[in-house]
Coordinates of C-alpha atoms in Angstrom, one line a residue:
M1388 CA 11.3 2.1 -10.8
F1389 CA 14.4 -0.1 -11.4
T1390 CA 15.0 -3.6 -10.2
L1391 CA 18.6 -4.2 -9.1
A1392 CA 19.1 -6.2 -12.3
Q1393 CA 17.8 -3.3 -14.4
A1394 CA 20.0 -0.8 -12.7
R1395 CA 23.0 -3.1 -13.3
H1396 CA 22.1 -3.5 -16.9
M1397 CA 21.7 0.2 -17.3
I1398 CA 25.1 0.9 -15.9
A1399 CA 26.6 -1.7 -18.2
T1400 CA 24.8 -0.3 -21.2
L1401 CA 25.7 3.3 -20.4
R1402 CA 29.2 2.7 -19.2
P1403 CA 30.9 4.1 -22.4
R1404 CA 28.9 7.3 -22.0
I1405 CA 29.8 7.5 -18.3
D1406 CA 33.5 7.0 -19.2
E1407 CA 33.2 9.7 -21.8
L1408 CA 31.7 12.0 -19.2
I1409 CA 34.6 11.4 -16.9
T1410 CA 37.1 12.1 -19.6
L1411 CA 35.3 15.3 -20.7
R1412 CA 35.2 16.4 -17.0
A1413 CA 38.9 16.0 -16.7
D1414 CA 39.6 17.8 -20.0
L1415 CA 37.3 20.7 -18.9
A1416 CA 39.1 21.0 -15.5
E1417 CA 42.5 21.0 -17.1
L1418 CA 41.4 23.5 -19.8
R1419 CA 39.9 25.9 -17.2
T1420 CA 43.0 25.7 -15.1
D1421 CA 45.3 26.4 -18.0
L1422 CA 43.2 29.4 -19.1
A1423 CA 43.1 30.8 -15.5
D1424 CA 46.9 30.4 -15.1
R1425 CA 47.7 31.7 -18.6
A1426 CA 45.9 32.6 -21.7
A1427 CA 46.6 29.5 -23.7
S1428 CA 46.1 25.7 -23.4
P1429 CA 46.9 22.8 -25.6
L1430 CA 43.3 21.8 -25.2
G1431 CA 42.1 25.1 -26.7
G1432 CA 40.4 28.2 -25.5
L1433 CA 37.0 29.5 -24.6
P1434 CA 35.2 27.9 -27.6
E1435 CA 36.5 24.5 -26.5
V1436 CA 35.3 25.2 -22.9
K1437 CA 31.8 25.9 -24.3
G1438 CA 32.0 22.8 -26.4
L1439 CA 33.1 20.6 -23.5
E1440 CA 30.4 22.0 -21.3
A1441 CA 27.7 21.3 -24.0
R1442 CA 28.9 17.7 -24.4
I1443 CA 28.9 17.1 -20.7
F1444 CA 25.4 18.6 -20.4
G1445 CA 24.2 16.4 -23.2
I1446 CA 25.4 13.2 -21.4
L1447 CA 23.8 14.4 -18.1
E1448 CA 20.5 15.0 -19.9
E1449 CA 20.8 11.5 -21.5
L1450 CA 21.2 9.9 -18.1
T1451 CA 18.3 11.8 -16.5
G1452 CA 16.3 10.9 -19.6
H1453 CA 16.6 7.3 -18.5
E1454 CA 15.1 8.3 -15.1
I1455 CA 18.5 8.0 -13.5
Q1456 CA 19.2 10.5 -10.7
V1457 CA 22.5 12.2 -11.1
K1458 CA 23.6 13.1 -7.6
G1459 CA 27.2 13.9 -8.2
F1460 CA 29.5 15.0 -11.0
A1461 CA 32.9 14.7 -9.5
P1462 CA 32.9 11.9 -8.6
V1463 CA 30.0 10.7 -10.7
L1464 CA 27.2 9.4 -8.4
L1465 CA 24.1 7.9 -9.9
D1466 CA 21.0 6.7 -8.1
F1467 CA 18.3 4.4 -9.6
P1468 CA 14.9 4.5 -7.8
G1469 CA 13.7 1.1 -6.8
E1470 CA 12.3 -1.0 -4.1
R1471 CA 13.8 -3.6 -1.7
D1472 CA 11.7 -5.6 0.7
G1473 CA 8.7 -3.3 0.1
Q1474 CA 10.8 -0.2 1.0
P1475 CA 11.6 2.6 -1.5
V1476 CA 15.4 2.6 -2.1
L1477 CA 17.9 4.1 -4.4
W1478 CA 20.3 1.6 -6.1
C1479 CA 23.6 3.5 -5.9
W1480 CA 26.6 3.6 -8.2
L1481 CA 29.6 5.7 -7.5
E1482 CA 32.5 6.3 -9.9
G1483 CA 35.0 3.6 -9.4
D1484 CA 32.4 0.9 -8.6
D1485 CA 32.5 -2.1 -10.9
D1486 CA 28.8 -2.6 -10.6
V1487 CA 25.7 -1.4 -8.7
G1488 CA 26.5 -3.0 -5.4
W1489 CA 25.0 -0.5 -3.0
Y1490 CA 21.6 0.9 -2.0
H1491 CA 20.2 3.2 0.5
R1492 CA 16.8 4.2 1.7
V1493 CA 15.5 7.3 0.0
E1494 CA 15.3 9.3 3.2
C1495 CA 18.8 8.3 4.4
G1496 CA 20.8 9.5 1.5
F1497 CA 24.4 8.5 0.8
A1498 CA 25.3 8.2 4.5
G1499 CA 22.8 5.3 4.7
R1500 CA 24.5 3.3 1.9
R1501 CA 24.6 -0.4 2.4
R1502 CA 25.9 -3.3 0.3
V1503 CA 23.4 -5.2 -1.7

């Protein structure tokens, strides 16, 4: 369980890794597109695809190792289990957010997002 302060601290602490994930995701998308359109890419070939996939998987494992729920990859969507007013909630961070500024009840999902 995370308090809002803990979720915010975790985002701040892990932000360099999340930014790396976003960069790797873009590199992988570009590389796959290049290889599908033609047999070459300035980003490499199949070995580089496998390397990028492994690095991405490693970061995702790191996030889940902190008990963070990875709900989306493109865009990155992270949920932090917590409690608000005695109700189970997920503190919610979406790629592009400056901070954890949203939450939703567990059973409502993303559609039930509310500002903190």
